Every structure is written in structure tokens, then in C-alpha cells.
Coordinates of C-alpha atoms and ligand atoms in Angstrom, one line a residue:
M570 CA -24.3 98.2 108.5
L571 CA -22.1 95.2 106.9
Y572 CA -19.4 97.5 106.1
N573 CA -19.3 99.0 109.2
R574 CA -16.8 96.5 111.1
L575 CA -13.4 97.5 111.9
I576 CA -13.7 96.1 115.2
M577 CA -12.8 92.3 114.0
N578 CA -9.6 93.9 112.3
H579 CA -7.0 93.9 114.9
D580 CA -4.8 92.4 113.3
L581 CA -4.6 94.5 110.1
V582 CA -5.1 97.7 112.6
S583 CA -1.8 96.8 114.4
L584 CA 0.0 97.4 111.1
L585 CA -1.3 101.3 111.2
R586 CA 1.0 103.7 112.0
C587 CA 0.1 107.5 113.4
P588 CA 0.8 109.6 110.6
R589 CA 2.3 112.3 113.1
C590 CA 4.5 110.4 115.3
R591 CA 4.6 106.8 113.8
D592 CA 3.7 105.7 116.7
S593 CA 0.6 102.4 116.9
L594 CA -2.7 103.3 116.5
S595 CA -5.5 101.5 118.4
I596 CA -9.5 101.4 118.7
S597 CA -10.7 104.3 121.0
G598 CA -13.9 104.6 120.1
T599 CA -17.1 102.6 119.0
D600 CA -20.9 103.0 118.0
T601 CA -23.8 101.6 119.9
A602 CA -23.8 98.6 117.8
G603 CA -20.0 98.0 118.4
S604 CA -18.5 99.2 115.2
C605 CA -15.0 101.5 115.4
T606 CA -15.3 105.1 114.7
Q607 CA -12.3 106.8 116.1
L608 CA -8.4 105.7 116.5
E609 CA -5.9 107.2 118.7
C610 CA -2.4 107.0 119.0
A611 CA -0.8 105.4 122.2
A612 CA 2.1 108.4 122.0
C613 CA 0.8 111.5 121.0
R614 CA -3.0 111.1 121.1
A615 CA -3.5 112.2 117.8
S616 CA -7.4 110.6 117.0
Y617 CA -8.6 109.4 113.8
P618 CA -12.1 109.3 112.5
V619 CA -12.9 106.1 111.1
V620 CA -16.1 106.2 108.4
D621 CA -17.9 103.3 107.4
G622 CA -15.0 100.8 108.7
V623 CA -12.2 103.4 107.0
P624 CA -9.9 104.6 109.1
R625 CA -9.4 108.3 107.7
L626 CA -6.0 109.2 108.8
H627 CA -4.8 112.0 105.7
V628 CA -6.8 113.6 102.8
Q629 CA -5.6 115.6 99.9
E630 CA -7.5 117.6 97.3
Y631 CA -5.2 117.0 94.6
V632 CA -6.8 113.6 94.3
A633 CA -10.6 114.7 94.4
S634 CA -11.1 113.7 90.5
F635 CA -10.1 109.8 92.0
G636 CA -13.0 110.0 94.6
R637 CA -15.4 111.3 91.8
Q638 CA -14.5 108.9 89.2
W639 CA -14.4 105.6 91.4
N640 CA -17.5 106.5 93.4
R641 CA -19.3 107.3 90.2
Y642 CA -18.7 104.2 87.5
D643 CA -18.9 100.9 88.5
V644 CA -15.3 99.5 86.8
V645 CA -15.4 96.0 88.3
R646 CA -15.4 92.9 86.1
D647 CA -14.3 89.7 87.8
D648 CA -12.9 88.0 85.0
E649 CA -11.0 91.0 83.3
D650 CA -9.6 92.2 86.8
E651 CA -8.2 88.9 87.6
A652 CA -6.2 88.7 83.8
V653 CA -5.3 92.6 84.8
F654 CA -3.7 91.5 88.1
R655 CA -2.0 88.4 86.6
V656 CA -0.4 90.4 83.7
K657 CA 0.7 93.4 86.0
T658 CA 1.5 91.6 89.3
G659 CA 2.9 88.7 87.9
V660 CA 1.1 87.0 90.3
D661 CA -1.3 84.2 90.2
P662 CA -4.0 84.9 92.4
R663 CA -4.8 81.8 93.9
D664 CA -0.5 82.4 95.8
L665 CA -2.5 85.1 97.6
V666 CA -4.1 82.5 100.0
G667 CA -3.0 83.7 103.7
K668 CA -0.2 86.4 102.2
L669 CA -0.1 89.7 103.5
V670 CA -0.5 92.6 100.5
L671 CA -0.8 95.5 100.1
D672 CA -2.7 97.4 97.6
A673 CA -0.7 100.8 96.9
G674 CA -3.4 102.8 95.4
C675 CA -6.5 100.8 95.6
G676 CA -8.7 103.6 94.3
G677 CA -12.6 102.2 94.1
G678 CA -10.9 98.8 95.3
R679 CA -11.2 96.3 92.1
Y680 CA -8.0 94.4 92.9
A681 CA -8.2 94.4 96.8
L682 CA -11.5 93.0 96.2
L683 CA -9.9 90.1 94.4
A684 CA -7.0 89.5 96.9
A685 CA -9.9 89.5 99.7
R686 CA -11.7 86.7 97.8
Q687 CA -8.3 84.7 97.3
G688 CA -8.1 84.8 101.3
A689 CA -5.1 87.4 101.3
R690 CA -4.7 89.4 104.7
I691 CA -5.0 92.7 102.4
V692 CA -4.5 96.8 103.3
G693 CA -5.9 98.8 100.4
L694 CA -4.3 102.3 100.7
D695 CA -5.9 105.1 98.7
L696 CA -5.6 109.3 99.4
S697 CA -9.2 110.0 97.4
D698 CA -12.8 109.3 98.6
A699 CA -12.2 106.2 96.3
V700 CA -12.4 104.4 99.8
N701 CA -15.9 104.8 100.3
R702 CA -16.7 102.1 97.4
A703 CA -13.5 100.0 97.9
G704 CA -14.8 100.2 101.9
K705 CA -18.2 99.0 100.6
L706 CA -16.4 96.4 97.9
C707 CA -14.4 94.4 100.8
A708 CA -17.0 95.0 103.3
P709 CA -17.3 91.2 103.7
Y710 CA -14.2 90.4 104.1
P711 CA -12.8 90.2 107.6
E712 CA -9.5 90.0 106.3
A713 CA -9.5 93.1 104.6
L714 CA -8.6 96.9 105.8
V715 CA -9.2 99.7 103.5
V716 CA -7.8 103.1 105.0
Q717 CA -7.5 106.6 103.5
A718 CA -4.1 108.0 103.8
D719 CA -0.8 109.0 101.9
L720 CA 1.7 107.2 99.9
L721 CA 4.5 109.6 100.1
D722 CA 4.4 108.8 103.9
P723 CA 2.5 106.2 104.3
P724 CA 1.1 105.5 107.6
L725 CA 1.8 101.2 107.8
V726 CA 4.9 99.7 109.4
E727 CA 7.5 98.5 107.9
D728 CA 9.2 95.5 106.4
A729 CA 5.9 93.5 106.5
F730 CA 3.9 92.5 103.2
D731 CA 4.8 89.5 101.9
L732 CA 3.5 91.3 98.4
V733 CA 2.7 95.4 97.7
F734 CA 1.5 95.7 94.4
S735 CA 0.7 99.3 92.7
I736 CA -1.2 99.2 89.2
G737 CA -1.4 102.9 88.3
V738 CA -1.0 104.7 91.1
L739 CA 2.2 106.3 91.3
H740 CA 2.9 108.7 88.6
H741 CA -0.8 110.6 89.8
S742 CA 1.7 111.7 93.0
P743 CA 3.6 114.9 92.9
D744 CA 7.1 112.8 93.2
P745 CA 6.7 109.2 92.1
R746 CA 10.4 108.1 93.2
R747 CA 9.7 109.1 97.2
A748 CA 6.4 107.2 96.6
F749 CA 8.1 103.6 95.5
D750 CA 10.7 104.1 98.3
A751 CA 7.8 104.6 100.9
I752 CA 5.7 101.8 99.2
A753 CA 9.1 99.6 98.6
R754 CA 10.1 99.8 102.4
R755 CA 6.6 98.3 103.7
V756 CA 8.1 94.6 101.7
K757 CA 9.4 92.2 104.1
P758 CA 12.7 90.9 102.9
G759 CA 12.5 88.6 100.8
G760 CA 8.7 90.0 100.0
R761 CA 7.4 90.8 96.3
L762 CA 6.9 94.2 95.2
A763 CA 4.8 94.8 91.5
V764 CA 4.3 98.2 89.8
W765 CA 2.8 99.7 86.6
L766 CA 3.6 103.1 85.5
Y767 CA 2.4 104.9 82.4
R768 CA 4.9 104.6 80.1
R769 CA 7.2 107.4 78.2
N770 CA 5.7 108.3 74.8
S771 CA 7.3 110.0 71.7
L772 CA 8.4 113.6 72.3
P773 CA 5.6 114.1 69.5
Q774 CA 2.6 113.0 71.9
E775 CA 4.4 113.8 75.2
W776 CA 3.7 117.1 74.1
L777 CA 0.8 117.6 72.9
N778 CA -0.3 115.7 75.5
S779 CA 0.8 117.9 78.2
A780 CA -0.9 120.6 76.2
L781 CA -4.4 118.8 76.2
R782 CA -4.0 117.8 79.6
A783 CA -2.8 121.8 80.8
V784 CA -6.7 122.3 79.8
T785 CA -8.8 119.6 80.8
T786 CA -6.9 119.0 84.2
R787 CA -8.3 123.2 84.6
L788 CA -12.0 121.8 83.4
P789 CA -14.9 121.4 86.2
A790 CA -15.8 118.0 86.2
R791 CA -19.6 118.9 84.7
V792 CA -17.8 120.0 81.7
L793 CA -15.2 117.3 81.3
E794 CA -17.5 114.6 81.8
P795 CA -19.3 115.4 78.9
A796 CA -15.7 115.4 76.8
C797 CA -15.1 112.0 78.0
V798 CA -18.3 110.9 77.1
A799 CA -17.7 112.1 73.8
L800 CA -14.2 110.6 73.4
G801 CA -16.2 107.3 74.5
V802 CA -17.8 107.3 71.3
L803 CA -14.8 107.4 69.6
G804 CA -13.6 104.5 71.3
S805 CA -16.4 102.6 69.8
I806 CA -15.7 103.9 65.8
P807 CA -13.6 101.1 64.3
I808 CA -11.3 103.1 61.6
L809 CA -10.2 105.7 64.8
K810 CA -9.9 103.4 67.6
K811 CA -6.8 102.1 67.0
S812 CA -5.3 105.1 65.0
L813 CA -6.4 108.6 66.1
N814 CA -6.0 107.4 70.1
K815 CA -1.9 107.3 69.1
V816 CA -2.4 111.2 68.5
I817 CA -4.7 112.0 71.5
N818 CA -5.2 109.4 73.8
F819 CA -8.8 107.6 74.6
S820 CA -9.8 104.7 75.4
N821 CA -10.7 101.8 73.1
H822 CA -12.1 99.3 75.7
P823 CA -15.1 97.4 74.2
D824 CA -17.1 98.1 77.6
W825 CA -19.1 101.4 77.4
T826 CA -18.8 102.3 81.2
L827 CA -14.7 101.5 81.6
R828 CA -14.2 103.3 78.4
V829 CA -15.9 106.7 79.5
C830 CA -14.2 105.9 82.9
D831 CA -10.5 105.4 81.6
N832 CA -10.9 109.1 79.5
F833 CA -11.9 111.0 82.5
D834 CA -9.1 108.8 84.4
W835 CA -6.5 110.2 81.8
Y836 CA -7.7 113.8 81.4
A837 CA -8.9 114.8 84.8
P838 CA -5.7 114.0 87.4
R839 CA -3.8 117.0 88.8
H840 CA -0.6 115.1 88.5
Q841 CA 0.6 112.4 85.4
S842 CA 3.8 111.5 84.9
H843 CA 5.3 108.9 82.4
H844 CA 8.4 107.2 82.6
T845 CA 10.8 104.7 81.2
E846 CA 11.4 100.7 81.9
R847 CA 15.1 101.9 82.8
E848 CA 14.1 104.2 85.0
L849 CA 11.7 102.1 87.1
L850 CA 14.2 99.4 87.1
D851 CA 16.7 102.1 88.6
W852 CA 14.2 102.5 91.3
F853 CA 13.8 98.8 91.8
E854 CA 17.6 98.2 92.1
G855 CA 18.3 101.7 94.8
A856 CA 15.8 100.2 96.9
G857 CA 17.3 96.7 97.2
F858 CA 15.4 94.5 94.8
A859 CA 16.6 91.7 93.1
D860 CA 15.4 89.0 90.6
L861 CA 14.2 91.9 88.9
R862 CA 11.5 91.2 85.5
V863 CA 10.0 93.3 83.0
L864 CA 6.5 92.0 82.8
P865 CA 5.5 92.7 79.0
P866 CA 1.8 94.3 78.4
A867 CA -1.6 92.1 78.3
H868 CA -1.7 93.2 74.1
S869 CA 0.7 91.7 71.3
G870 CA 0.5 91.4 67.8
K871 CA 3.0 92.4 65.1
L872 CA 1.6 95.8 65.0
Y873 CA 0.9 96.4 68.7
D874 CA 4.5 95.0 69.2
W875 CA 6.3 97.3 66.7
A876 CA 4.1 100.4 68.4
F877 CA 5.1 99.3 71.7
G878 CA 8.2 98.7 71.0
R879 CA 8.8 102.2 69.5
N880 CA 6.7 103.8 72.7
L881 CA 3.9 104.8 70.9
I882 CA 0.8 102.9 72.7
I883 CA -0.6 106.0 74.9
G884 CA -1.5 104.8 78.4
S885 CA 0.5 101.6 77.7
G886 CA 2.5 100.8 81.1
V887 CA 6.3 100.3 82.4
N888 CA 5.8 97.2 84.8
V889 CA 8.5 95.7 86.9
T890 CA 8.6 93.1 89.4
G891 CA 11.3 91.8 92.0
T892 CA 12.5 90.2 95.4
R893 CA 13.3 92.3 98.4
R894 CA 16.5 91.1 99.4
S895 CA 17.3 89.8 102.8
Ligands
SAM2261 C1 -5.6 105.6 88.1 S1 -5.8 105.2 89.8 C2 -5.9 103.5 90.2 C3 -6.6 102.6 91.7 C4 -6.4 101.5 91.6 N1 -4.7 100.8 91.3 C5 -6.6 100.4 90.0 O1 -6.0 100.4 89.0 O2 -8.3 100.6 89.8 C6 -5.2 106.3 90.5 C7 -5.1 106.2 92.6 O3 -4.0 106.3 93.1 C8 -4.3 106.7 94.1 N2 -3.4 107.9 94.6 C9 -2.7 108.9 94.0 N3 -1.7 109.9 95.1 C10 -2.0 109.2 95.7 C11 -0.8 109.3 97.2 N4 -0.2 110.1 97.3 N5 -1.2 108.5 98.1 C12 -2.2 107.4 98.2 N6 -2.7 107.0 96.7 C13 -2.9 108.4 95.6 C14 -5.3 108.0 93.4 O4 -6.0 108.3 94.4 C15 -6.4 107.0 92.7 O5 -7.4 106.3 93.2

């Protein structure tokens, strides 16, 4: 199989650490085609399966909805992905050539794919089965490695990456600050970190959203998915798509698949926290980052700027980038 070729990624495998004892991992099993099937820790001898080229170092049930979502919806849109990457990382993709990059929470792999295409050496890490999709997308790129693991305790060498980016991820972990500190430590001194998190909205919006999600996160996917399709229809109705979605969240993306996927992405995940700019800036400062920049949103316009400034746009972000002090 095309994507079962981890054996070519020795350099990237050398960045991995044993989740139990933090020693290095090496390839200890291959199939008849020479593809890696297992990694083993040199010190504690723990072994980890490699399935379809993806080392499976940690699995958690609370991200199951993401596995379903990213394997079900095909959301790769090259032009849009590049535009979003630029806006949410502050990085020109052309500057990624030869850089060691970590996509912290790669989901189905759209941004890891972009980095791989640009010639980066990219590790995409995600806790959910979304790695199945990401692994396939990145398979043609020998300098890409997708890993199933936990950002709360990333099985990766510290102080190593030129760029770590995390787009829409940390607010889905039970402890976003801890996850932030963990990925921040993977940036090398002088390297960059870019993080995008959901913005905290006005109190009434937060209350209503919490009440809705208290229900939706308990629904089985076979019930929630049709509801997300119905919200997808609302998101296509001109009068509603820029008004009602300030009260309850639904996507107004022009692309149907992305709209339904966005809705599921909002209402299904177990954990979802919202943050302020000040909070995220404090995290960067606390982790030893300088040269901090608050990145502006992709959209603008008089009405949008007014609502964004008052934290009224549900699903919008707080977005900061900074350089790790040497
Ligand atoms: C909204 S998705 C974003 C995916 C990707 N960054 C993108 O924008 O396409 C959030 C991702 O974070 C992952 N995630 C949540 N908690 C995680 C954790 N503790 N460790 C690793 N990944 C995690 C989920 O599995 C999910 O794929």
C-alpha cells in the first residue's frame, strides 16, 4: 500500500519518544513488504502498533466524534486551506521549505498536507482516528509523519521544531493550558508557535451555547448528524445566515460539505472551551515567548469588525503567534 511506508521516515521517527518512559523509539517490526508495523522503546521495551503508516501511541474515547467527522467529510480545499493557514499562523507557506514543523492536532490532515507539499518536514499529531485520513493524505510525502498521540503529554522530543501550529485544537482538550505548555516546549529556541482558539462570546451567547451543547454532546451521531444537516440548510438562507447564527451557532460557509462538517464539529465534541485574547497572550508570555502578535480574523467589514470587537461572532477565534526566547 502506498501509505504504508513509515520505514522511509527514520529521521522523523527519531523525534518520537516513548509515552511511558520518554526514551527513544525504534522500528521493531516490518511486514513482508518492508513497511513498519511496530515501534519499540529501547529502554522499557513497550511496543506500539503502526497501522497504515501511523504510529498509534495513545487513543482516547473523548475525541471519537473527530475520528468520525474527519473520516466522513472530505474537507480538503487547497486554495481555502492555504488562505486559512496564512491567516491563522501568520506564516507564508513558501517559507516552510526544509523546516521542521509540528501540526498539533492535525485532524484529517489538511494543513499537514499543505506543509508537506511545500517541502516541510512535518509531523501531524492527533489523538483521534482522524489520523487514518491524515495518514493517507500525507502518504505520498516521505518527509511527513502522522502520529496518533495525546497533546497533553506529546511523545515528542522537546526544543526541536522550527514551527509548531495548532488550529482549533487546544480548546477541545480537558486542560487547554496544559496542552499549550506541552506544545510550546516542542518549539526550538528562536522557533515560532501559532495558536488559534475559540473566542469567548458575550455571556448570554455562552450560556445558551453551553445549554445546547449539554444536549447535543449526549446525542448519538445518527441523531446529531441529521440535525447538523438541518442547520446546514439554515446556513444557506440569506436572511438567517448572518443573523440567527449570532444566537445559536451554525456555519454559513458557502460549501455544503464544509457547512455540515462545521456544524458537527461544533456540537459533537465532548470538550469545548472559549478563551480571551489576554488569556492566550498570558500563556505565550508564561511559556517564554516574545515578539507576540495578535493575528486578525480572515473576515472584515464595518459590521463584522463591530461585532467581532464585542465578541459577538460565535465560532470566531483568538489567534496569537510568537517566537520562543533563545
Ligand atoms: C476541530 S479539529 C481541528 C483539526 C485541524 N487542526 C483542522 O483545523 O483541520 C480538533 C482536533 O483536535 C484533536 N484533539 C483534541 N484533543 C486532543 C489531544 N489531547 N491530543 C491530540 N489531539 C487532540 C481532535 O482529535 C481533532 O482532530
